[in-house]
Coordinates of C-alpha atoms and ligand atoms in Angstrom, one line a residue:
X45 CA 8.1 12.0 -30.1
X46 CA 7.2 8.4 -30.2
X47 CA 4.8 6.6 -31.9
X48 CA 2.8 4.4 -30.0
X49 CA -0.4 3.8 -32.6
X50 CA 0.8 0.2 -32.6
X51 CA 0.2 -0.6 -29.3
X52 CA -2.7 -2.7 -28.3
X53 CA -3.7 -0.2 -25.9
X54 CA -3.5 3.0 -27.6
X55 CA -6.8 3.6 -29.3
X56 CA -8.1 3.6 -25.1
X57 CA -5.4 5.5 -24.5
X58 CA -6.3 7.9 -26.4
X59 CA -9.7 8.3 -25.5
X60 CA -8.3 9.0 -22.2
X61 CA -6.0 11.5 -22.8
X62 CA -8.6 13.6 -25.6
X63 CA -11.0 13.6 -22.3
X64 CA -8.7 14.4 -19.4
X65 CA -9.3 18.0 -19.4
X66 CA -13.1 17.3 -19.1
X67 CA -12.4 15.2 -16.2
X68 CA -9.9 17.2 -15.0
X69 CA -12.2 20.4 -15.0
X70 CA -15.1 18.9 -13.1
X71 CA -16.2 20.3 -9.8
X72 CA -16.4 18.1 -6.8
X73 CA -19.7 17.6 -6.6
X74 CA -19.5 15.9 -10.3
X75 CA -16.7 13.9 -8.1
X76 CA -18.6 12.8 -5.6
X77 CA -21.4 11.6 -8.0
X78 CA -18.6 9.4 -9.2
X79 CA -18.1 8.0 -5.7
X80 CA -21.4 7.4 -4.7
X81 CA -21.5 5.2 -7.7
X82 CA -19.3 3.2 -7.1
X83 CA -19.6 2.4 -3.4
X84 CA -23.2 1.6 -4.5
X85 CA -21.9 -1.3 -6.5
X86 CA -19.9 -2.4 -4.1
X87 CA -21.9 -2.3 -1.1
X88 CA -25.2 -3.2 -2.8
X89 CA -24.9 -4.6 -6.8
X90 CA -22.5 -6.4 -6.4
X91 CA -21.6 -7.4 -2.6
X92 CA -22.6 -10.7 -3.2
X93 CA -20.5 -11.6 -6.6
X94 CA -17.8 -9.7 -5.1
X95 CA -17.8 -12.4 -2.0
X96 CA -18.4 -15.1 -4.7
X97 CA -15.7 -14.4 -7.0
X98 CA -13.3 -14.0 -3.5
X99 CA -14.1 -17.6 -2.0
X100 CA -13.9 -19.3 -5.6
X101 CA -10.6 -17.3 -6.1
X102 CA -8.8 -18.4 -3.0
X103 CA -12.1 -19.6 -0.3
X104 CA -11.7 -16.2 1.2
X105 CA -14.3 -16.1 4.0
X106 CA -17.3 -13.6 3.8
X107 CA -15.9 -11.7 7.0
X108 CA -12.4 -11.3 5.6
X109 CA -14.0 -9.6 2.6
X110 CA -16.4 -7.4 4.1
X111 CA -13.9 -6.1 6.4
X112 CA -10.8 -5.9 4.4
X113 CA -12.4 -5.5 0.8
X114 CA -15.8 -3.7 0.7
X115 CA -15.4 -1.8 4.2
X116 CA -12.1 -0.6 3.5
X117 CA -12.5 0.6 -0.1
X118 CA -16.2 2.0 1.3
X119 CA -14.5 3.8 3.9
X120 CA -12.1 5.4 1.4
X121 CA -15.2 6.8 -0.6
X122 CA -16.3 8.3 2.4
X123 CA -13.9 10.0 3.8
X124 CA -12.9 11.4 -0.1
X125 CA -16.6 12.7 -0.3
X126 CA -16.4 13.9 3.3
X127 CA -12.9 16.4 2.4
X128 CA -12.6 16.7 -1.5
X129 CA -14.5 20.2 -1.5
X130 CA -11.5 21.6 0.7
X131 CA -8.8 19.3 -0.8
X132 CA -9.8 21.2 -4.1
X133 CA -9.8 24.7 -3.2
X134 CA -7.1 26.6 -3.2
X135 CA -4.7 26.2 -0.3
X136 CA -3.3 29.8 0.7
X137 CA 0.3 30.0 1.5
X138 CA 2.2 32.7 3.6
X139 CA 4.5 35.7 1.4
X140 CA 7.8 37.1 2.2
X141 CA 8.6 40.2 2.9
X142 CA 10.6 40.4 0.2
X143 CA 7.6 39.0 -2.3
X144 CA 5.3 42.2 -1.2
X145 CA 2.9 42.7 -3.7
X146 CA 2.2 39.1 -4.4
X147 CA -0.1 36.6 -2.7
X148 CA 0.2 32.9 -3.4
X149 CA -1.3 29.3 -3.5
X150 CA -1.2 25.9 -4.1
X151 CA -3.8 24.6 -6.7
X152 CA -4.0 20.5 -6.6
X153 CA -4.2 19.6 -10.8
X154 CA -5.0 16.1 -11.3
X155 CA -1.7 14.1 -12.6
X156 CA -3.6 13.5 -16.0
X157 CA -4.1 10.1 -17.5
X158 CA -3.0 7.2 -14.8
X159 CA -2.4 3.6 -14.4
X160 CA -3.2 1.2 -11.6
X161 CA -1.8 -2.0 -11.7
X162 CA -2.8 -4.7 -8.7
X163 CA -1.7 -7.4 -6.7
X164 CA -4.0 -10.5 -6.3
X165 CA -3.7 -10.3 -2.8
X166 CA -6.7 -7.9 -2.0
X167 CA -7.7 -7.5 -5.5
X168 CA -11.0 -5.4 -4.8
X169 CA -9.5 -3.0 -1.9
X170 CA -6.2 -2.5 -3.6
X171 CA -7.3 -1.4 -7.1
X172 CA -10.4 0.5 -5.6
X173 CA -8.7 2.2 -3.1
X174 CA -6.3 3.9 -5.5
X175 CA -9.2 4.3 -7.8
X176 CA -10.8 6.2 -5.3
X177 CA -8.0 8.9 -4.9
X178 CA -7.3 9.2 -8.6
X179 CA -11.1 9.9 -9.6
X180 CA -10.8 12.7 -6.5
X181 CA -8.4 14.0 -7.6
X182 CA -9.9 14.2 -11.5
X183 CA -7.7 11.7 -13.2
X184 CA -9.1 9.3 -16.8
X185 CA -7.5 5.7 -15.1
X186 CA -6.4 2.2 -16.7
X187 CA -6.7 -0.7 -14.3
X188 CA -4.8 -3.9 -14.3
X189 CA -5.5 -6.0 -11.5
X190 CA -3.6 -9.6 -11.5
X191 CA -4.4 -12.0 -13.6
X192 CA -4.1 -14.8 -10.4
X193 CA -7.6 -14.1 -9.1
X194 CA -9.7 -14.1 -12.5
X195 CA -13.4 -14.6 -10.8
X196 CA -12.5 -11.5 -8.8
X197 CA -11.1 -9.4 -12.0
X198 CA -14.0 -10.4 -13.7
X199 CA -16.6 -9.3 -11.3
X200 CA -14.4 -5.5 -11.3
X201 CA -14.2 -5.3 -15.1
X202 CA -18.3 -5.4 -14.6
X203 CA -18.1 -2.8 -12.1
X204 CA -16.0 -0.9 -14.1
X205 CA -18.2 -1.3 -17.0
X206 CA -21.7 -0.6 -14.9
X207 CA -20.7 2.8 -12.9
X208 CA -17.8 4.7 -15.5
X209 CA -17.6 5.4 -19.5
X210 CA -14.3 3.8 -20.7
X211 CA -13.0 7.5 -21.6
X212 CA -12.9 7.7 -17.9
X213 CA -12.5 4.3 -15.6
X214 CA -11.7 1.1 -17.9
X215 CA -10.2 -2.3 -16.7
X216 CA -8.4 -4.3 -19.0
X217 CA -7.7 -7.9 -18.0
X218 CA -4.9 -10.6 -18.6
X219 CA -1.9 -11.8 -17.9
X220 CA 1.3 -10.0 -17.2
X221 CA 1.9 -9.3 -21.2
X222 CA -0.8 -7.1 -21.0
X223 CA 0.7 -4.7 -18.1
X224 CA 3.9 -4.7 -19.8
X225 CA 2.3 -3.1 -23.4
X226 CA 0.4 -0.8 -21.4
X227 CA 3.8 0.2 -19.4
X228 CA 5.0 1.4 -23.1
X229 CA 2.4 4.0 -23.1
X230 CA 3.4 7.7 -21.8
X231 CA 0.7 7.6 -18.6
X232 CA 0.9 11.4 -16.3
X233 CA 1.2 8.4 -13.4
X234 CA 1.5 4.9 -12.7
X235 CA 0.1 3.8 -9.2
X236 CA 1.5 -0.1 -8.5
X237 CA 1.0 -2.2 -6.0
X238 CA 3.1 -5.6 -5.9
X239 CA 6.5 -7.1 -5.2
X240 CA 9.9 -5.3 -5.0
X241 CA 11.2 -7.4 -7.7
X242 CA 8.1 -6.1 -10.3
X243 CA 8.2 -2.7 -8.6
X244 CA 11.9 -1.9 -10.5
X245 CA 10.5 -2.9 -13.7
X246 CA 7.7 -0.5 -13.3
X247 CA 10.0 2.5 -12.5
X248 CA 12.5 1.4 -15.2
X249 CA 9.4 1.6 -17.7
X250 CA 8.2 4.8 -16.1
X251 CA 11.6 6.1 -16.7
X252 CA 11.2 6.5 -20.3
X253 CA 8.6 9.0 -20.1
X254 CA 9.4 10.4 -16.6
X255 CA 5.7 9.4 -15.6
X256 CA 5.8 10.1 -12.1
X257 CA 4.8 6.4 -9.7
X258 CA 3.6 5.1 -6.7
X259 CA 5.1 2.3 -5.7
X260 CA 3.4 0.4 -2.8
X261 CA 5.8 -2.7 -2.7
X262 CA 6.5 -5.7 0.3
X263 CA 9.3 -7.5 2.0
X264 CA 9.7 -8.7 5.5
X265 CA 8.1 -7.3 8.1
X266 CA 9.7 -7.7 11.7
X267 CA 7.3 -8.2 15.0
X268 CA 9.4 -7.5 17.8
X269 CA 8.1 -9.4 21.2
X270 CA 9.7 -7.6 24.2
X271 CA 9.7 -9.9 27.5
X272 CA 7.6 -7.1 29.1
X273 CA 4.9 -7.8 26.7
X274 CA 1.1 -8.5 27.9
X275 CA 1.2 -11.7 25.8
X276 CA -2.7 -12.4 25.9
X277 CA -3.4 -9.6 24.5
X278 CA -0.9 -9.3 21.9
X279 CA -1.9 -13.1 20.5
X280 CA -5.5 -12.0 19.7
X281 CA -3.5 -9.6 17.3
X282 CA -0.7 -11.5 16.2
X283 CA -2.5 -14.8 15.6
X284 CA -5.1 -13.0 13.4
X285 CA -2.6 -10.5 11.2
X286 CA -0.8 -13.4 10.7
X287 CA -3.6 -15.6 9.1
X288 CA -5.9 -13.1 8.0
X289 CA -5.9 -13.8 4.1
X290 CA -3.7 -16.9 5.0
X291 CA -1.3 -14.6 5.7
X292 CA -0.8 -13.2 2.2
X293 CA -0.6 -9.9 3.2
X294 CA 2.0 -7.1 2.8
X295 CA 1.9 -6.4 5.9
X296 CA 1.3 -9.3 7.9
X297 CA 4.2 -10.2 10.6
X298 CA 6.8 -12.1 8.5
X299 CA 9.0 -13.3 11.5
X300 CA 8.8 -12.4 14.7
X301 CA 11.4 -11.6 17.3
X302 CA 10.3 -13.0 21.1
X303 CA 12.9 -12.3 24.0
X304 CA 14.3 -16.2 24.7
X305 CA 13.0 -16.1 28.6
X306 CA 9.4 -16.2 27.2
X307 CA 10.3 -17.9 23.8
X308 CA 8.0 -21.3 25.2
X309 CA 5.5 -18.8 27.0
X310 CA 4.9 -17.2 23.6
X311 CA 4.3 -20.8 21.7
X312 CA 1.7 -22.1 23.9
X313 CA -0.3 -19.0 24.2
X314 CA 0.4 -18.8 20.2
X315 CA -0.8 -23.0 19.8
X316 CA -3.8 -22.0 22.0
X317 CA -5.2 -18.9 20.3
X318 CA -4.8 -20.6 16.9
X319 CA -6.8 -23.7 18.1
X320 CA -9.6 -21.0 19.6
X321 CA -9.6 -19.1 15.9
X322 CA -9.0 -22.0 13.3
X323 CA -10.4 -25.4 15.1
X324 CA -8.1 -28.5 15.7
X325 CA -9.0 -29.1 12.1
X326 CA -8.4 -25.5 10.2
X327 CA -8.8 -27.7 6.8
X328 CA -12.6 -27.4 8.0
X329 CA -13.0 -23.8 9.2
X330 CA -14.6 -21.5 7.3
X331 CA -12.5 -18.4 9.1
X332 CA -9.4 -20.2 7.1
X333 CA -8.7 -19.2 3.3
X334 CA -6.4 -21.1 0.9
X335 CA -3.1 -20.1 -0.8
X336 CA -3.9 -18.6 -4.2
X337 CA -2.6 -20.9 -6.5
X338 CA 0.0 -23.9 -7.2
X339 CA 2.4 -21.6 -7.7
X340 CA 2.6 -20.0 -4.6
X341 CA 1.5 -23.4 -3.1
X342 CA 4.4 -25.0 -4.0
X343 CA 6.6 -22.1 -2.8
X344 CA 5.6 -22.3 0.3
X345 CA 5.8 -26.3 0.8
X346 CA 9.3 -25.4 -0.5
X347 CA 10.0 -23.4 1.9
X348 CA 8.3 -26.0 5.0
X349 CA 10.5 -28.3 3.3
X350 CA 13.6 -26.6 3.3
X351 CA 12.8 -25.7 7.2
X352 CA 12.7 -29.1 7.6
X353 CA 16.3 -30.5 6.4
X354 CA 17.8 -27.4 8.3
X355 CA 16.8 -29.5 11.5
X356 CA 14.1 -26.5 12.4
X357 CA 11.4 -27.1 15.3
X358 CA 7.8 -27.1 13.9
X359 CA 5.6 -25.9 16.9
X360 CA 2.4 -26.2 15.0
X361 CA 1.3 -27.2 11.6
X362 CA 3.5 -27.9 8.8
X363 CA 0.9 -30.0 7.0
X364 CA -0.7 -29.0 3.7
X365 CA -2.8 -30.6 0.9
X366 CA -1.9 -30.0 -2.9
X367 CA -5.6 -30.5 -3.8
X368 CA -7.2 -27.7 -2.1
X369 CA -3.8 -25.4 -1.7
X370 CA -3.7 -25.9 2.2
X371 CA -1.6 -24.9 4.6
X372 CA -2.0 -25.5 7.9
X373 CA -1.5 -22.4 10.5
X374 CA 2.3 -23.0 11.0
X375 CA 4.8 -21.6 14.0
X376 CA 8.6 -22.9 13.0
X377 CA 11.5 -21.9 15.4
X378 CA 15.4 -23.3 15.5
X379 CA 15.5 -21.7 12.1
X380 CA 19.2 -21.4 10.5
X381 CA 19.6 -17.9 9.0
X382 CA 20.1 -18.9 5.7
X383 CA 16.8 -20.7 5.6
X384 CA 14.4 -19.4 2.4
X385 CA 11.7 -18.3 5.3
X386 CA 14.0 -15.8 7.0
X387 CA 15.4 -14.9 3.4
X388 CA 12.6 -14.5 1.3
X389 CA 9.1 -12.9 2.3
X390 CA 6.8 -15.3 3.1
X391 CA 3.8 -14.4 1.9
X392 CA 1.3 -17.5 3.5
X393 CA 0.2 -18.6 6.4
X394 CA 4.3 -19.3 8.0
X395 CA 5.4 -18.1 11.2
X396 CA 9.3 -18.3 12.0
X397 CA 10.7 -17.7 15.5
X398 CA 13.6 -15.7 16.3
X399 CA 15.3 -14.9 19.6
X400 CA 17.1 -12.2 21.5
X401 CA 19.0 -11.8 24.2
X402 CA 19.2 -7.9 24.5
X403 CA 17.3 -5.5 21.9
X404 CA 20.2 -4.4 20.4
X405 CA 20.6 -7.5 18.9
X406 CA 17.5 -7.1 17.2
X407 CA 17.6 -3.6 16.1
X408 CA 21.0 -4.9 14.3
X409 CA 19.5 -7.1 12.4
X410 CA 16.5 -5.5 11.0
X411 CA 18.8 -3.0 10.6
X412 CA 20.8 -5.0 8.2
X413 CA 18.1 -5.9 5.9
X414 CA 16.1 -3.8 4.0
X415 CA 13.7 -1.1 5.3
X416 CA 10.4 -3.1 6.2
X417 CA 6.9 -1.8 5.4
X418 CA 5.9 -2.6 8.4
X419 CA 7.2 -3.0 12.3
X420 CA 5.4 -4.0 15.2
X421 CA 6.1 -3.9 18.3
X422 CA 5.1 -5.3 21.4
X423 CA 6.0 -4.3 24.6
X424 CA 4.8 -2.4 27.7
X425 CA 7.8 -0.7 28.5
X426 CA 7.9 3.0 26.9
X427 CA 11.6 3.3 26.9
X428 CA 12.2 0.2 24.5
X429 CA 9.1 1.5 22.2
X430 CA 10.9 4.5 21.7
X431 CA 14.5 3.0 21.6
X432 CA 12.7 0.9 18.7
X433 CA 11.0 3.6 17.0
X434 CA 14.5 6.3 16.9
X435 CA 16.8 3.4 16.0
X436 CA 15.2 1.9 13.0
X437 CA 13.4 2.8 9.6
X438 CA 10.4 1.5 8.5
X439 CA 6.7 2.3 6.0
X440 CA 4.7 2.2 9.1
X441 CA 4.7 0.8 12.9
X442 CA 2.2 -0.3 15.6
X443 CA 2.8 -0.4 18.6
X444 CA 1.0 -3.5 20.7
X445 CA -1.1 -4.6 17.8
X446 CA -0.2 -5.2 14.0
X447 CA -2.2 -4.6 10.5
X448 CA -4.4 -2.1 11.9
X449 CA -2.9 1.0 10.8
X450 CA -3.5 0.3 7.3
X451 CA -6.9 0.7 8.2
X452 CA -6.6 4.6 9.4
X453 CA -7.2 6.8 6.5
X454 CA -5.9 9.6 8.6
X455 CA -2.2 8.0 8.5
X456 CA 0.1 7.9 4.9
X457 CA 0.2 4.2 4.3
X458 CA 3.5 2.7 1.7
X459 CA 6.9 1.9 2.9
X460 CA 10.4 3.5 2.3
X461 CA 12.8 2.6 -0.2
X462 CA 12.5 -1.2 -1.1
X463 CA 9.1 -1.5 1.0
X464 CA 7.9 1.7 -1.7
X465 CA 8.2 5.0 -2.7
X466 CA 5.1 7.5 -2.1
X467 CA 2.0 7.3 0.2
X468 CA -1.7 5.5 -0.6
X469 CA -5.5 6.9 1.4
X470 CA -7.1 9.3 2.1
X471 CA -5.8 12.4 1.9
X472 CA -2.0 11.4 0.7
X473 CA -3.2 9.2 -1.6
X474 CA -4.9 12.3 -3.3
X475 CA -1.5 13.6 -3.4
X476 CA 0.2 11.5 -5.0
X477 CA -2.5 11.4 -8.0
X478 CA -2.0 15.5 -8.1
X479 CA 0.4 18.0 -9.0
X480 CA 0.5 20.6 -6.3
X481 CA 1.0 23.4 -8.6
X482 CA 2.3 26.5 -7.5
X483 CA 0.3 29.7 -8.5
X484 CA 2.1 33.6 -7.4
X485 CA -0.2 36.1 -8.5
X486 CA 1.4 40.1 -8.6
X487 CA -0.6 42.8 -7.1
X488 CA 1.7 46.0 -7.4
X489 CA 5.4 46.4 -7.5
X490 CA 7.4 45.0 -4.5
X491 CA 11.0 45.9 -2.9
X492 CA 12.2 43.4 -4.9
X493 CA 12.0 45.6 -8.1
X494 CA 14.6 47.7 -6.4
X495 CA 17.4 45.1 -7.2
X496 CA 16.2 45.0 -11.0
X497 CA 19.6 45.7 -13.9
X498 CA 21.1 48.1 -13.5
X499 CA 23.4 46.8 -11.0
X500 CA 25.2 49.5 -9.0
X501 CA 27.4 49.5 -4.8
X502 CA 23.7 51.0 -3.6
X503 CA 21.9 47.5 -4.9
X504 CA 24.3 45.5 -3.6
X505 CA 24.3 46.8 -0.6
X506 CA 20.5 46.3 0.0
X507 CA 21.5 42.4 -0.9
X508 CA 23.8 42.1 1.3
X509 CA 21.0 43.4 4.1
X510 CA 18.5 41.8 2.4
X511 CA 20.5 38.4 2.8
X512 CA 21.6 39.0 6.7
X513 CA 17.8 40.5 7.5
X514 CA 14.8 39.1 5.6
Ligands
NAD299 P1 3.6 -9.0 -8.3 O1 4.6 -8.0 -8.2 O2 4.0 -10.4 -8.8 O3 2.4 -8.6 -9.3 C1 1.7 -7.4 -9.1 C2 1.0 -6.9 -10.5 O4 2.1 -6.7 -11.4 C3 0.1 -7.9 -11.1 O5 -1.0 -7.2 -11.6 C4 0.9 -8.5 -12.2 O6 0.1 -8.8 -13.3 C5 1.8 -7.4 -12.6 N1 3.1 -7.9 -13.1 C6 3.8 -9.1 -12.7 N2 5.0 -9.2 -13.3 C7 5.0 -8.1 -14.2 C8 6.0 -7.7 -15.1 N3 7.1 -8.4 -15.4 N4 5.8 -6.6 -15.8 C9 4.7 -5.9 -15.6 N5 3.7 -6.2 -14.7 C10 3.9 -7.3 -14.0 O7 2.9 -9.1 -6.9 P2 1.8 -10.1 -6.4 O8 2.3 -11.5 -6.3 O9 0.5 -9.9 -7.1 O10 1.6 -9.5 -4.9 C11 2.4 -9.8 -3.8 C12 3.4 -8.8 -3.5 O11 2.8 -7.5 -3.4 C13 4.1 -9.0 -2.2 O12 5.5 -8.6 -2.3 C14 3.4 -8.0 -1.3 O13 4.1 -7.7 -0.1 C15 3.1 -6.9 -2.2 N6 2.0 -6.1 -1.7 C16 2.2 -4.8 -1.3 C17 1.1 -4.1 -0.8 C18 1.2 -2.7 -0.3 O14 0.2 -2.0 -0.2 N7 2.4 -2.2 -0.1 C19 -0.2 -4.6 -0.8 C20 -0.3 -5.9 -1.3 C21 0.7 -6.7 -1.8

């Protein structure tokens, strides 16, 4: 076996794995404890350092946090507390007839010692929320969240520190050095939430130990805008998945798809609805957050740029200021295909324009790209909603809204290939930090002792029934 004693991170390591079968052992109600902790801290402690830390990270409004930070992560908790006692009991399964004699179940053993590494994005929901199904399920847990929203890691490390002993819950901050010494380690599981690109270097390091991931990755996410749409009410939606964060979301609509006889229809109602949500001015409005860093900044205004010399339409926006990482709300159409913003995913506040003649056309093309996380589609008329749905692949799908079923914890939320591999909430994402071990328990000999050595024409002969009957 390896030695890994060099390794910054082994001493906590360690101390993980010499406590998991403590952790692992305890009952639900020792669990729930847990929980209730730590959605204290984050609904009362620290609510307000959490919104601090947020709008000096990237001027993320109070709303935006509540709803997509604290609510989500709170919600989580609940519904955790509200099921573990049944998610931890033993789940009875059928027997064969063949298997009389024997009864049988399915006994969810946490993974062991697990990693959670985080995107910057939604810092606080999307290294919670995993937290939340790993401590369920009776996991010790490393967190990494990014190292491109510091205030924010900073106020979770004190979270962390306040509500869980380090043998259980610790957060170790810093840049990306530190998530690749920890990816040395031999973790039971490694939850990650990030890019495609970073996503293979996780599973290539997980490979050496066969630790089992969770990959919750991003990519391009298609919004298909069917010309029998009800285009008022689909805006409210699309306008706001679109900018919500600034549009760094994973899955906010990337590019959307409109039918060509309502491609002008669909830019003034789109012009209007972002004037009614963001002001003339959205440099002023406090509903409007800023692109994380200069790094991504510049990216983007690439990206505008780039748009630009291709001889693409702006519709609205295009303007941005280096000082304060703005961007205005932008709609770009007349886009050539090989333009960055229909190659790469965005990831800001840039919405490009497509156009179809027949739907085909579009299932085709998303078709010919990788499998999205997400797919939205808007249209009124069942046939095409279901054409869409049977003829494509994708993580998840709504239908006449967008963003929102991330927000069911009834639902499996990840993508599918490149967009991810495994499901995050509620209870899938207990799943995925379990083994569902398999438990057959004999009660008295079966038929099936009939067929033990020695072989002879009578045994095979009940096999070959055995085969055609049971
Ligand atoms: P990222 O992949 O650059 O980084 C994610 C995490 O990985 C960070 O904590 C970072 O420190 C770490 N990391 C970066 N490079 C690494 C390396 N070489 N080795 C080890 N660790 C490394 O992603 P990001 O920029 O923070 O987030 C944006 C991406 O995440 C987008 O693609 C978005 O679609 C995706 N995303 C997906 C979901 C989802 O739930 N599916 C949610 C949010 C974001």
């Amino acid at each position: 076996m390896t030695n890994y004693s060099d390794n910054k991170y082994f001493e906590l390591f360690e101390t993980q794995k010499a406590n998991q079968y403590h952790i692992g052992n305890t009952t639900y109600k020792a669990r729930i404890k847990k929980l209730k902790a730590l959605k204290f801290a984050l609904e009362r402690t620290y609510k307000n350092a959490i919104e601090e830390a947020l709008y000096q990270d990237f001027k993320k409004p109070k709303v935006e946090t509540g709803l997509t930070e604290i609510y989500l992560v709170v919600k989580e908790i609940k519904y955790a507390i509200s099921n573990l006692r049944s998610w931890l009991s033993d789940q009875r399964v059928s027997t064969p007839l063949t298997l009389l004699g024997t009864s049988s179940y399915i006994r969810y053993e946490p993974k062991g010692v697990c990693l959670i590494i985080s995107p910057w994005n939604y810092p606080v929901n999307l290294t919670f929320g995993p937290l939340v199904s790993a401590i369920a399920a009776g996991n010790t847990v490393i967190l990494k969240p990014s190292e491109m929203t510091p205030n924010t890691s900073a106020v979770m490390a004190k979270i962390v520190k306040d509500v869980f002993s380090e043998n259980e819950v610790a957060l170790v901050e810093g840049e990306v050095e530190v998530s690749q010494e920890l990816l040395k380690l031999p973790f039971n599981h490694i939850f990650f939430t990030g890019s495609p690109t970073v996503g293979k270097i996780i599973m290539s390091a997980a490979s050496k130990h066969l630790s089992s991931v969770t990959l919750e990755l991003g990519g391009k996410s298609p919004t298909i805008i069917h010309e029998s749409v009800d285009l008022k009410a689909a805006m409210k939606n699309i306008v706001w998945g679109k900018y919500l964060n600034n549009g760094q979301t994973c899955i906010a609509p990337d590019y959307v798809f409109v039918h060509e006889s309502i491609k002008d229809e669909f830019i003034e109602a789109f012009k209007a609805k972002a004037l009614e949500y963001y002001s003339e001015d959205p440099k002023t409005s406090e509903s409007y957050s800023r692109v994380v860093n200069e790094k991504h900044f510049n990216r983007l205004v690439a990206s505008i740029e780039n748009a630009k010399e291709q001889k693409a339409t702006i519709e609205l926006g295009g303007d941005y200021d280096e000082a304060s990482n703005y961007i205005a709300p932008t709609l770009i159409s007349n886009l050539p295909e090989e333009a960055t913003l229909l190659a790469e995913e965005i990831f800001g506040p840039i919405l490009p324009i497509k156009t179809y003649k027949a739907i085909d056309e579009v299932i085709d093309y998303i078709n010919s790209k990788e499998k999205p996380l997400a797919l939205y589609i808007y249209a009124r008329r069942k046939r095409v909603i279901n054409r869409i749905l049977k003829s494509t692949r994708a993580g998840s799908t709504c239908i006449n809204s967008n963003a929102l079923q991330y927000s069911n914890h009834h639902l499996p939320f990840g993508g599918s290939n490149n967009s991810g591999i495994g499901k995050a909430h509620g209870f899938f994402g207990f799943q995925e930090f379990t083994n569902a071990r398999s438990v057959l328990k004999r009660h008295f000999p079966g038929p099936l002792y009939l067929l033990f050595p020695p072989y002879n024409r009578f045994k095979e002969k009940i096999t070959k029934a055995a085969i055609k009957w049971f």
